[in-house]
């Protein structure tokens, strides 16, 4: 990586100095080239540079895909994510094909038809057939993409809620997240920021009978292979709940409830042990180790080794600490989820405790 | 040389009816409160370049922070001072302010006013054969309101609570509540005032351009004989008139929400331990209003660049632009579609998913006229006699980045795919290539091409070559890798990525991007030097240095009020008669000259073509 970097910098500086020296040379000869309009010599040089540039562009693109292609997120951990990735790869394949062809034509023509004295350009103003062809081809290709995309879109966005669906509220505030589970009745109690008070940090309506069994947590646990319907609520400004590993995202808007639904298909454990993630985490820990050395040398604390967890992050500018607004997500087997959720305190219990405390402090 | 001769002949033919406007000009009326469109064009350009320098410098500052997060640097100490860079480390609020003002300055002040303001003013009267704009006074007001708006925007950098820092899209409630972020205090107020003035100047300018193109075309200059630059600038002005007022209304409503307790965009907010009284508004409404301008704005930025490119590519290819009517149709189609696609910025905003489907459909339709334009540019190069002037290089560069950036639009415009790349670096890569870099290339192409017309001198071509090639390599070096870190799910507007260990392996790429950015920014100094040096010491320009056909090259090199000393030339042909052969195909129509200026009547040995 660093080697590549150095090569790039040196190459660029090289080009700069080469051009600079050419300028100096040209400015000395003076007379023949005083119009500042490109002459045959310029056309030739710049034509070759055009060819050189398209070579650079190709190498750079190939290098990017080779070196950074694996930045792409691991296999999708949600049911719809598979369709998402398929559509993504088809689209990337398509646009890269067009990219490779058109960039070649552009720069190759620029090289091939570089001007020279006596060369005659072709007066070629129109060709209806040609223009029809390159209107209709994009039309057909795009029609295909649009139709495919729209089917996938409506599959993802049309939520069919049945008894099995787990309803979870994701609550956003500057700068963190809370999850609220709907409890045994699978119905979220009413809530509004006006009810926020003391331990009732997400503003649940005490008088709503559905609210008693709601559970507010700081981690998001999800049972694998069960559809989850997320209801998003924000306390203050716009946030965006971005679940990159699940190919899911929805803005969180104060004053309204937005929603998104997906079915997690890969547990945290499985993802952690997948070939991709093992390799990735090793690499990350290598980087962290090296960085720690520097830090320790400067008298700072070393970085902890990294272990993969799914996360939810904020993806809509929301204030000073926008860059650190995250929540851990754990996808686990149904039994593990059940025992975890059973341990969490329900809103009713919290209220009771509070009242008892009040009573005892009054005595 | 015979071009000049021809033009002079044409003028002589019409006689010397002087239009008699030769009152004495003082320094103030000539250089400051000028009503001459050529001077106003230069004023827009220079103000735009100054703003551009500031905007690019800001981007370098936050790129340094992204490459070497939370490391102290003398650069920060120098530019940000102790307040925004405590102990030389950039603060998060400074970072957000920088990205916000960088976006605002580049989109509005450089690429809207600096690009369309400059070239609409310079080219519309000159290329359609008019003495000046329809209203010189309104034109002057337009510039000075722009200037005032720039000054207010820059002054917001120096207020106590800091400049606006809610992102250039200023979504409320973040932009409405000083409790949510310090920049939403006085800084935001100044931002809104500045933008309101900006919109006013843009409307004055646009109305003027529209009226001028419709009413002041010279004899024979039918709409289908207009150079594509004029078509592009004309349609740009129309889009501006249609969409800018909507942003003004959004800004006014936001001002009222901020200062007068209304609730257009605010509802159910609990902040700093208190529930606000605002109830019933919706931030999504603001997003609709903002993007109703925001998306057409992309084309307000881009169309002038494409228009300039059409002209520069045709002239330097010594060929007519391929498919003139298709180019005009594409401009019109893009303009129309641009006003009905805004929702693609809001696929995951919480609006009805059905709307998402509609906007996906309209958005992907825009790819069709864009593709037609790209293919037509490439075909124009085919079998040409390419004169590699710096303007030509930047035009070819524009087509290249327009394609690269445009193609990723197919991914972002697809509501499904947008879900996971929305607001990541993928978006940054996409729009910087397709509208940022492309429009800047258009601006540079225009400056290199029309510099002789503006200042009567030539820019140094070799410095132009250095400027282009380093910029071309650098621009791809900065923005191509961003696609990949975006695909990794890296969100934009993060002060640092170190809080997510998962992003640790992206750090090297961020360093590469920043190094490319610094090199690219530095090479712009070559341009600035060339620009300033050539204004005073450049090689004196001839009347028609690029052997172009359009009317501006029939005016004298020295600027005069009213543009043409004699009668305004009449037009007899379209603006793309390059390398046209005579009937027998033995030579060019005018022997030995591969172009026929628009003011040259149809020749005997020439076939009349309908374009």
PDB file of N, CA, C and O in Angstrom, chain A residues 5 8 33-34 36 38 42-43 46 84 103 107 110 113 115-116 119 122 125 131 134 149 153 174 194 235 242 247 249 251 280 288 314-316, chain B residues 180 268 270 279 323 326 348 353 379 383-386 388-389 400 404 416-417 419-420 422-423 461-462 469 491 494 499 504-505 512 516 539 578:
ATOM      1  N   UNK A   5       1.666   4.025  -2.883  1.00  0.00           N
ATOM      2  CA  UNK A   5       1.503   5.446  -2.615  1.00  0.00           C
ATOM      3  C   UNK A   5       2.736   6.223  -3.054  1.00  0.00           C
ATOM      4  O   UNK A   5       2.656   7.240  -3.757  1.00  0.00           O
ATOM      5  N   UNK A   8       3.051   6.395  -6.770  1.00  0.00           N
ATOM      6  CA  UNK A   8       2.130   7.366  -7.356  1.00  0.00           C
ATOM      7  C   UNK A   8       2.674   8.774  -7.198  1.00  0.00           C
ATOM      8  O   UNK A   8       2.723   9.565  -8.139  1.00  0.00           O
ATOM      9  N   UNK A  33       6.791  29.572 -31.142  1.00  0.00           N
ATOM     10  CA  UNK A  33       5.616  29.141 -30.384  1.00  0.00           C
ATOM     11  C   UNK A  33       5.095  30.278 -29.533  1.00  0.00           C
ATOM     12  O   UNK A  33       4.955  30.147 -28.346  1.00  0.00           O
ATOM     13  N   UNK A  34       4.816  31.389 -30.137  1.00  0.00           N
ATOM     14  CA  UNK A  34       4.434  32.522 -29.313  1.00  0.00           C
ATOM     15  C   UNK A  34       2.942  32.778 -29.327  1.00  0.00           C
ATOM     16  O   UNK A  34       2.454  33.679 -28.667  1.00  0.00           O
ATOM     17  N   UNK A  36       0.488  30.758 -28.304  1.00  0.00           N
ATOM     18  CA  UNK A  36      -0.226  30.064 -27.230  1.00  0.00           C
ATOM     19  C   UNK A  36      -1.415  29.270 -27.752  1.00  0.00           C
ATOM     20  O   UNK A  36      -2.303  28.898 -27.009  1.00  0.00           O
ATOM     21  N   UNK A  38      -2.338  25.669 -29.681  1.00  0.00           N
ATOM     22  CA  UNK A  38      -1.667  24.379 -29.862  1.00  0.00           C
ATOM     23  C   UNK A  38      -1.152  24.237 -31.284  1.00  0.00           C
ATOM     24  O   UNK A  38      -1.880  24.497 -32.250  1.00  0.00           O
ATOM     25  N   UNK A  42       2.354  20.143 -30.123  1.00  0.00           N
ATOM     26  CA  UNK A  42       1.487  19.994 -28.949  1.00  0.00           C
ATOM     27  C   UNK A  42       0.447  18.919 -29.191  1.00  0.00           C
ATOM     28  O   UNK A  42       0.187  18.079 -28.329  1.00  0.00           O
ATOM     29  N   UNK A  43      -0.159  18.968 -30.380  1.00  0.00           N
ATOM     30  CA  UNK A  43      -1.197  17.982 -30.674  1.00  0.00           C
ATOM     31  C   UNK A  43      -0.653  16.573 -30.542  1.00  0.00           C
ATOM     32  O   UNK A  43      -1.306  15.689 -29.992  1.00  0.00           O
ATOM     33  N   UNK A  46       0.186  15.854 -26.731  1.00  0.00           N
ATOM     34  CA  UNK A  46      -1.022  15.708 -25.925  1.00  0.00           C
ATOM     35  C   UNK A  46      -1.809  14.475 -26.351  1.00  0.00           C
ATOM     36  O   UNK A  46      -2.447  13.816 -25.542  1.00  0.00           O
ATOM     37  N   UNK A  84     -30.464  -8.003  -2.794  1.00  0.00           N
ATOM     38  CA  UNK A  84     -29.789  -6.707  -2.890  1.00  0.00           C
ATOM     39  C   UNK A  84     -28.426  -6.877  -3.544  1.00  0.00           C
ATOM     40  O   UNK A  84     -28.081  -6.194  -4.496  1.00  0.00           O
ATOM     41  N   UNK A 103     -14.656   4.892 -22.044  1.00  0.00           N
ATOM     42  CA  UNK A 103     -13.418   5.609 -21.747  1.00  0.00           C
ATOM     43  C   UNK A 103     -12.361   5.285 -22.797  1.00  0.00           C
ATOM     44  O   UNK A 103     -11.597   6.155 -23.215  1.00  0.00           O
ATOM     45  N   UNK A 107     -10.669   8.332 -25.146  1.00  0.00           N
ATOM     46  CA  UNK A 107      -9.254   8.688 -25.160  1.00  0.00           C
ATOM     47  C   UNK A 107      -8.556   8.155 -26.407  1.00  0.00           C
ATOM     48  O   UNK A 107      -7.608   8.771 -26.902  1.00  0.00           O
ATOM     49  N   UNK A 110      -9.236  10.564 -29.065  1.00  0.00           N
ATOM     50  CA  UNK A 110      -8.460  11.777 -28.810  1.00  0.00           C
ATOM     51  C   UNK A 110      -7.018  11.575 -29.271  1.00  0.00           C
ATOM     52  O   UNK A 110      -6.374  12.503 -29.764  1.00  0.00           O
ATOM     53  N   UNK A 113      -7.072  10.840 -33.530  1.00  0.00           N
ATOM     54  CA  UNK A 113      -7.396  11.957 -34.426  1.00  0.00           C
ATOM     55  C   UNK A 113      -6.737  13.245 -34.003  1.00  0.00           C
ATOM     56  O   UNK A 113      -7.230  14.328 -34.286  1.00  0.00           O
ATOM     57  N   UNK A 115      -4.641  16.421 -33.988  1.00  0.00           N
ATOM     58  CA  UNK A 115      -4.546  17.266 -35.174  1.00  0.00           C
ATOM     59  C   UNK A 115      -3.159  17.301 -35.780  1.00  0.00           C
ATOM     60  O   UNK A 115      -2.157  17.096 -35.110  1.00  0.00           O
ATOM     61  N   UNK A 116      -3.123  17.554 -37.061  1.00  0.00           N
ATOM     62  CA  UNK A 116      -1.859  17.755 -37.763  1.00  0.00           C
ATOM     63  C   UNK A 116      -2.143  18.654 -38.951  1.00  0.00           C
ATOM     64  O   UNK A 116      -3.273  18.699 -39.445  1.00  0.00           O
ATOM     65  N   UNK A 119      -4.349  17.714 -42.145  1.00  0.00           N
ATOM     66  CA  UNK A 119      -5.361  16.697 -41.854  1.00  0.00           C
ATOM     67  C   UNK A 119      -6.742  17.331 -41.992  1.00  0.00           C
ATOM     68  O   UNK A 119      -6.966  18.445 -41.545  1.00  0.00           O
ATOM     69  N   UNK A 122     -13.678  15.246 -40.827  1.00  0.00           N
ATOM     70  CA  UNK A 122     -14.850  14.831 -41.587  1.00  0.00           C
ATOM     71  C   UNK A 122     -16.049  15.668 -41.168  1.00  0.00           C
ATOM     72  O   UNK A 122     -16.371  15.745 -39.983  1.00  0.00           O
ATOM     73  N   UNK A 125     -22.355  15.699 -39.431  1.00  0.00           N
ATOM     74  CA  UNK A 125     -23.175  16.425 -38.467  1.00  0.00           C
ATOM     75  C   UNK A 125     -24.290  15.587 -37.868  1.00  0.00           C
ATOM     76  O   UNK A 125     -24.792  15.912 -36.802  1.00  0.00           O
ATOM     77  N   UNK A 131     -27.916   7.551 -33.854  1.00  0.00           N
ATOM     78  CA  UNK A 131     -28.465   8.151 -32.639  1.00  0.00           C
ATOM     79  C   UNK A 131     -29.633   7.347 -32.111  1.00  0.00           C
ATOM     80  O   UNK A 131     -29.815   7.231 -30.898  1.00  0.00           O
ATOM     81  N   UNK A 134     -28.116   4.414 -30.155  1.00  0.00           N
ATOM     82  CA  UNK A 134     -27.638   4.649 -28.796  1.00  0.00           C
ATOM     83  C   UNK A 134     -28.632   5.368 -27.901  1.00  0.00           C
ATOM     84  O   UNK A 134     -28.335   5.693 -26.771  1.00  0.00           O
ATOM     85  N   UNK A 149     -35.197  -3.669 -10.341  1.00  0.00           N
ATOM     86  CA  UNK A 149     -35.018  -2.896  -9.116  1.00  0.00           C
ATOM     87  C   UNK A 149     -36.340  -2.673  -8.389  1.00  0.00           C
ATOM     88  O   UNK A 149     -36.420  -2.806  -7.172  1.00  0.00           O
ATOM     89  N   UNK A 153     -37.413  -3.670  -4.718  1.00  0.00           N
ATOM     90  CA  UNK A 153     -37.791  -2.581  -3.812  1.00  0.00           C
ATOM     91  C   UNK A 153     -39.118  -2.859  -3.139  1.00  0.00           C
ATOM     92  O   UNK A 153     -39.260  -2.749  -1.917  1.00  0.00           O
ATOM     93  N   UNK A 174     -29.362  12.249  20.448  1.00  0.00           N
ATOM     94  CA  UNK A 174     -27.973  12.718  20.394  1.00  0.00           C
ATOM     95  C   UNK A 174     -27.229  12.157  21.588  1.00  0.00           C
ATOM     96  O   UNK A 174     -27.517  12.587  22.704  1.00  0.00           O
ATOM     97  N   UNK A 194     -42.951  13.909  25.280  1.00  0.00           N
ATOM     98  CA  UNK A 194     -43.507  14.663  26.402  1.00  0.00           C
ATOM     99  C   UNK A 194     -43.621  13.819  27.681  1.00  0.00           C
ATOM    100  O   UNK A 194     -43.828  14.350  28.766  1.00  0.00           O
ATOM    101  N   UNK A 235     -35.683  11.456  19.125  1.00  0.00           N
ATOM    102  CA  UNK A 235     -36.015  12.370  20.217  1.00  0.00           C
ATOM    103  C   UNK A 235     -35.743  13.822  19.846  1.00  0.00           C
ATOM    104  O   UNK A 235     -36.397  14.725  20.310  1.00  0.00           O
ATOM    105  N   UNK A 242     -28.568   2.858  10.184  1.00  0.00           N
ATOM    106  CA  UNK A 242     -27.902   2.175   9.080  1.00  0.00           C
ATOM    107  C   UNK A 242     -27.380   0.834   9.582  1.00  0.00           C
ATOM    108  O   UNK A 242     -26.573   0.780  10.502  1.00  0.00           O
ATOM    109  N   UNK A 247     -27.932  -4.833   4.921  1.00  0.00           N
ATOM    110  CA  UNK A 247     -28.378  -4.072   3.751  1.00  0.00           C
ATOM    111  C   UNK A 247     -29.680  -3.343   4.072  1.00  0.00           C
ATOM    112  O   UNK A 247     -30.651  -3.417   3.327  1.00  0.00           O
ATOM    113  N   UNK A 249     -31.475   0.328   5.851  1.00  0.00           N
ATOM    114  CA  UNK A 249     -31.303   1.686   6.343  1.00  0.00           C
ATOM    115  C   UNK A 249     -32.636   2.416   6.330  1.00  0.00           C
ATOM    116  O   UNK A 249     -33.432   2.253   5.406  1.00  0.00           O
ATOM    117  N   UNK A 251     -34.201   6.449   7.705  1.00  0.00           N
ATOM    118  CA  UNK A 251     -34.014   7.669   8.485  1.00  0.00           C
ATOM    119  C   UNK A 251     -34.918   7.650   9.714  1.00  0.00           C
ATOM    120  O   UNK A 251     -35.997   7.073   9.691  1.00  0.00           O
ATOM    121  N   UNK A 280     -10.548 -11.014   7.693  1.00  0.00           N
ATOM    122  CA  UNK A 280     -10.668  -9.558   7.850  1.00  0.00           C
ATOM    123  C   UNK A 280     -10.238  -9.135   9.252  1.00  0.00           C
ATOM    124  O   UNK A 280      -9.479  -8.171   9.419  1.00  0.00           O
ATOM    125  N   UNK A 288      -4.147  -2.895  13.972  1.00  0.00           N
ATOM    126  CA  UNK A 288      -4.303  -2.305  15.304  1.00  0.00           C
ATOM    127  C   UNK A 288      -3.055  -2.524  16.160  1.00  0.00           C
ATOM    128  O   UNK A 288      -2.683  -1.677  16.958  1.00  0.00           O
ATOM    129  N   UNK A 314     -25.184   5.654  12.986  1.00  0.00           N
ATOM    130  CA  UNK A 314     -25.968   6.801  12.525  1.00  0.00           C
ATOM    131  C   UNK A 314     -25.384   7.295  11.221  1.00  0.00           C
ATOM    132  O   UNK A 314     -24.187   7.508  11.096  1.00  0.00           O
ATOM    133  N   UNK A 315     -26.240   7.483  10.246  1.00  0.00           N
ATOM    134  CA  UNK A 315     -25.765   7.847   8.922  1.00  0.00           C
ATOM    135  C   UNK A 315     -26.448   9.118   8.416  1.00  0.00           C
ATOM    136  O   UNK A 315     -26.612   9.308   7.228  1.00  0.00           O
ATOM    137  N   UNK A 316     -26.878   9.957   9.347  1.00  0.00           N
ATOM    138  CA  UNK A 316     -27.395  11.272   8.923  1.00  0.00           C
ATOM    139  C   UNK A 316     -26.838  12.264   9.914  1.00  0.00           C
ATOM    140  O   UNK A 316     -26.999  12.089  11.126  1.00  0.00           O
TER     141      UNK A 316
ATOM    142  N   UNK B 180     -28.893  21.982  19.405  1.00  0.00           N
ATOM    143  CA  UNK B 180     -28.471  20.718  18.825  1.00  0.00           C
ATOM    144  C   UNK B 180     -27.026  20.762  18.340  1.00  0.00           C
ATOM    145  O   UNK B 180     -26.310  19.778  18.383  1.00  0.00           O
ATOM    146  N   UNK B 268     -42.433  17.270  18.172  1.00  0.00           N
ATOM    147  CA  UNK B 268     -42.034  16.274  19.177  1.00  0.00           C
ATOM    148  C   UNK B 268     -40.529  16.250  19.437  1.00  0.00           C
ATOM    149  O   UNK B 268     -39.857  15.263  19.158  1.00  0.00           O
ATOM    150  N   UNK B 270     -37.339  16.774  22.068  1.00  0.00           N
ATOM    151  CA  UNK B 270     -36.874  16.859  23.449  1.00  0.00           C
ATOM    152  C   UNK B 270     -35.379  17.068  23.368  1.00  0.00           C
ATOM    153  O   UNK B 270     -34.647  16.225  22.852  1.00  0.00           O
ATOM    154  N   UNK B 279     -44.896  21.769  17.366  1.00  0.00           N
ATOM    155  CA  UNK B 279     -45.684  20.557  17.168  1.00  0.00           C
ATOM    156  C   UNK B 279     -46.304  20.542  15.781  1.00  0.00           C
ATOM    157  O   UNK B 279     -46.816  21.555  15.317  1.00  0.00           O
ATOM    158  N   UNK B 323     -24.900  15.571 -34.038  1.00  0.00           N
ATOM    159  CA  UNK B 323     -26.285  15.484 -33.573  1.00  0.00           C
ATOM    160  C   UNK B 323     -26.749  16.723 -32.828  1.00  0.00           C
ATOM    161  O   UNK B 323     -27.189  16.639 -31.680  1.00  0.00           O
ATOM    162  N   UNK B 326     -30.206  16.477 -31.473  1.00  0.00           N
ATOM    163  CA  UNK B 326     -30.272  15.531 -30.348  1.00  0.00           C
ATOM    164  C   UNK B 326     -29.675  16.170 -29.103  1.00  0.00           C
ATOM    165  O   UNK B 326     -30.144  15.942 -27.982  1.00  0.00           O
ATOM    166  N   UNK B 348     -34.784   6.720   1.590  1.00  0.00           N
ATOM    167  CA  UNK B 348     -34.915   6.178   2.947  1.00  0.00           C
ATOM    168  C   UNK B 348     -35.255   7.269   3.956  1.00  0.00           C
ATOM    169  O   UNK B 348     -34.922   7.187   5.127  1.00  0.00           O
ATOM    170  N   UNK B 353     -42.964   4.334   0.290  1.00  0.00           N
ATOM    171  CA  UNK B 353     -42.129   3.570  -0.644  1.00  0.00           C
ATOM    172  C   UNK B 353     -42.635   3.629  -2.083  1.00  0.00           C
ATOM    173  O   UNK B 353     -41.842   3.528  -3.014  1.00  0.00           O
ATOM    174  N   UNK B 379     -18.491  10.825 -30.637  1.00  0.00           N
ATOM    175  CA  UNK B 379     -18.568  10.799 -32.101  1.00  0.00           C
ATOM    176  C   UNK B 379     -18.034  12.093 -32.711  1.00  0.00           C
ATOM    177  O   UNK B 379     -17.523  12.084 -33.827  1.00  0.00           O
ATOM    178  N   UNK B 383     -12.744  11.000 -36.261  1.00  0.00           N
ATOM    179  CA  UNK B 383     -12.314  11.553 -37.545  1.00  0.00           C
ATOM    180  C   UNK B 383     -12.229  13.069 -37.520  1.00  0.00           C
ATOM    181  O   UNK B 383     -12.533  13.741 -38.510  1.00  0.00           O
ATOM    182  N   UNK B 384     -11.844  13.610 -36.372  1.00  0.00           N
ATOM    183  CA  UNK B 384     -11.644  15.043 -36.304  1.00  0.00           C
ATOM    184  C   UNK B 384     -10.201  15.390 -36.588  1.00  0.00           C
ATOM    185  O   UNK B 384      -9.397  14.539 -36.972  1.00  0.00           O
ATOM    186  N   UNK B 385      -9.892  16.662 -36.396  1.00  0.00           N
ATOM    187  CA  UNK B 385      -8.521  17.146 -36.544  1.00  0.00           C
ATOM    188  C   UNK B 385      -8.234  17.887 -35.239  1.00  0.00           C
ATOM    189  O   UNK B 385      -8.229  19.106 -35.184  1.00  0.00           O
ATOM    190  N   UNK B 386      -8.048  17.098 -34.176  1.00  0.00           N
ATOM    191  CA  UNK B 386      -8.145  17.639 -32.823  1.00  0.00           C
ATOM    192  C   UNK B 386      -7.013  18.600 -32.480  1.00  0.00           C
ATOM    193  O   UNK B 386      -5.843  18.214 -32.509  1.00  0.00           O
ATOM    194  N   UNK B 388      -5.220  20.278 -29.686  1.00  0.00           N
ATOM    195  CA  UNK B 388      -5.138  20.001 -28.246  1.00  0.00           C
ATOM    196  C   UNK B 388      -4.830  21.241 -27.431  1.00  0.00           C
ATOM    197  O   UNK B 388      -3.802  21.321 -26.752  1.00  0.00           O
ATOM    198  N   UNK B 389      -5.720  22.195 -27.519  1.00  0.00           N
ATOM    199  CA  UNK B 389      -5.577  23.360 -26.653  1.00  0.00           C
ATOM    200  C   UNK B 389      -6.041  22.985 -25.252  1.00  0.00           C
ATOM    201  O   UNK B 389      -6.822  22.051 -25.088  1.00  0.00           O
ATOM    202  N   UNK B 400     -15.026  12.424 -19.775  1.00  0.00           N
ATOM    203  CA  UNK B 400     -14.569  11.249 -19.034  1.00  0.00           C
ATOM    204  C   UNK B 400     -15.166  11.183 -17.626  1.00  0.00           C
ATOM    205  O   UNK B 400     -15.733  10.163 -17.237  1.00  0.00           O
ATOM    206  N   UNK B 404     -17.861   8.507 -15.921  1.00  0.00           N
ATOM    207  CA  UNK B 404     -17.538   7.733 -14.718  1.00  0.00           C
ATOM    208  C   UNK B 404     -18.516   8.041 -13.593  1.00  0.00           C
ATOM    209  O   UNK B 404     -19.035   7.143 -12.935  1.00  0.00           O
ATOM    210  N   UNK B 416     -33.618   0.529  -4.513  1.00  0.00           N
ATOM    211  CA  UNK B 416     -33.163  -0.647  -3.772  1.00  0.00           C
ATOM    212  C   UNK B 416     -31.694  -0.512  -3.393  1.00  0.00           C
ATOM    213  O   UNK B 416     -31.310  -0.677  -2.236  1.00  0.00           O
ATOM    214  N   UNK B 417     -30.866  -0.195  -4.399  1.00  0.00           N
ATOM    215  CA  UNK B 417     -29.432  -0.159  -4.142  1.00  0.00           C
ATOM    216  C   UNK B 417     -29.059   1.020  -3.260  1.00  0.00           C
ATOM    217  O   UNK B 417     -28.062   0.983  -2.540  1.00  0.00           O
ATOM    218  N   UNK B 419     -30.434   1.936  -0.655  1.00  0.00           N
ATOM    219  CA  UNK B 419     -30.612   1.627   0.774  1.00  0.00           C
ATOM    220  C   UNK B 419     -29.270   1.504   1.473  1.00  0.00           C
ATOM    221  O   UNK B 419     -29.040   2.100   2.522  1.00  0.00           O
ATOM    222  N   UNK B 420     -28.341   0.762   0.859  1.00  0.00           N
ATOM    223  CA  UNK B 420     -27.112   0.479   1.588  1.00  0.00           C
ATOM    224  C   UNK B 420     -25.933   1.377   1.234  1.00  0.00           C
ATOM    225  O   UNK B 420     -24.890   1.296   1.866  1.00  0.00           O
ATOM    226  N   UNK B 422     -26.614   4.790   0.554  1.00  0.00           N
ATOM    227  CA  UNK B 422     -27.094   6.133   0.854  1.00  0.00           C
ATOM    228  C   UNK B 422     -26.198   6.793   1.906  1.00  0.00           C
ATOM    229  O   UNK B 422     -25.871   6.186   2.914  1.00  0.00           O
ATOM    230  N   UNK B 423     -25.794   8.044   1.627  1.00  0.00           N
ATOM    231  CA  UNK B 423     -24.989   8.818   2.583  1.00  0.00           C
ATOM    232  C   UNK B 423     -23.660   8.158   2.965  1.00  0.00           C
ATOM    233  O   UNK B 423     -23.099   8.458   4.012  1.00  0.00           O
ATOM    234  N   UNK B 461      -0.175  28.131 -22.643  1.00  0.00           N
ATOM    235  CA  UNK B 461      -0.721  26.791 -22.890  1.00  0.00           C
ATOM    236  C   UNK B 461       0.037  25.720 -22.135  1.00  0.00           C
ATOM    237  O   UNK B 461      -0.552  24.742 -21.668  1.00  0.00           O
ATOM    238  N   UNK B 462       1.343  25.884 -21.976  1.00  0.00           N
ATOM    239  CA  UNK B 462       2.102  24.825 -21.305  1.00  0.00           C
ATOM    240  C   UNK B 462       1.734  24.720 -19.834  1.00  0.00           C
ATOM    241  O   UNK B 462       1.622  23.620 -19.293  1.00  0.00           O
ATOM    242  N   UNK B 469      -3.150  17.875 -16.731  1.00  0.00           N
ATOM    243  CA  UNK B 469      -2.782  16.473 -16.519  1.00  0.00           C
ATOM    244  C   UNK B 469      -2.675  16.122 -15.053  1.00  0.00           C
ATOM    245  O   UNK B 469      -3.111  15.058 -14.626  1.00  0.00           O
ATOM    246  N   UNK B 491     -19.808   5.860   6.461  1.00  0.00           N
ATOM    247  CA  UNK B 491     -20.683   7.015   6.301  1.00  0.00           C
ATOM    248  C   UNK B 491     -19.910   8.301   6.040  1.00  0.00           C
ATOM    249  O   UNK B 491     -18.767   8.441   6.458  1.00  0.00           O
ATOM    250  N   UNK B 494     -18.298  11.893   8.864  1.00  0.00           N
ATOM    251  CA  UNK B 494     -17.738  11.399  10.119  1.00  0.00           C
ATOM    252  C   UNK B 494     -16.417  12.121  10.359  1.00  0.00           C
ATOM    253  O   UNK B 494     -15.537  12.095   9.512  1.00  0.00           O
ATOM    254  N   UNK B 499     -13.611   5.173  15.698  1.00  0.00           N
ATOM    255  CA  UNK B 499     -14.493   4.557  16.676  1.00  0.00           C
ATOM    256  C   UNK B 499     -15.097   3.250  16.190  1.00  0.00           C
ATOM    257  O   UNK B 499     -15.779   2.567  16.935  1.00  0.00           O
ATOM    258  N   UNK B 504     -10.832   0.140  10.244  1.00  0.00           N
ATOM    259  CA  UNK B 504      -9.403   0.398  10.378  1.00  0.00           C
ATOM    260  C   UNK B 504      -8.620   0.179   9.084  1.00  0.00           C
ATOM    261  O   UNK B 504      -7.662   0.889   8.807  1.00  0.00           O
ATOM    262  N   UNK B 505      -9.040  -0.819   8.294  1.00  0.00           N
ATOM    263  CA  UNK B 505      -8.264  -1.069   7.075  1.00  0.00           C
ATOM    264  C   UNK B 505      -8.556  -0.056   5.964  1.00  0.00           C
ATOM    265  O   UNK B 505      -7.951  -0.105   4.903  1.00  0.00           O
ATOM    266  N   UNK B 512      -4.194   7.901   0.958  1.00  0.00           N
ATOM    267  CA  UNK B 512      -3.956   8.053  -0.484  1.00  0.00           C
ATOM    268  C   UNK B 512      -4.836   9.163  -1.051  1.00  0.00           C
ATOM    269  O   UNK B 512      -4.367  10.039  -1.782  1.00  0.00           O
ATOM    270  N   UNK B 516      -3.526  12.646  -2.898  1.00  0.00           N
ATOM    271  CA  UNK B 516      -3.982  13.086  -4.225  1.00  0.00           C
ATOM    272  C   UNK B 516      -4.661  14.451  -4.142  1.00  0.00           C
ATOM    273  O   UNK B 516      -4.468  15.309  -5.004  1.00  0.00           O
ATOM    274  N   UNK B 539       0.423  36.717 -23.720  1.00  0.00           N
ATOM    275  CA  UNK B 539       0.606  37.045 -25.132  1.00  0.00           C
ATOM    276  C   UNK B 539      -0.680  37.717 -25.624  1.00  0.00           C
ATOM    277  O   UNK B 539      -1.778  37.244 -25.351  1.00  0.00           O
ATOM    278  N   UNK B 578     -17.698  23.708 -39.455  1.00  0.00           N
ATOM    279  CA  UNK B 578     -16.261  23.437 -39.448  1.00  0.00           C
ATOM    280  C   UNK B 578     -15.962  22.370 -40.488  1.00  0.00           C
ATOM    281  O   UNK B 578     -16.684  21.380 -40.593  1.00  0.00           O
TER     282      UNK B 578
END
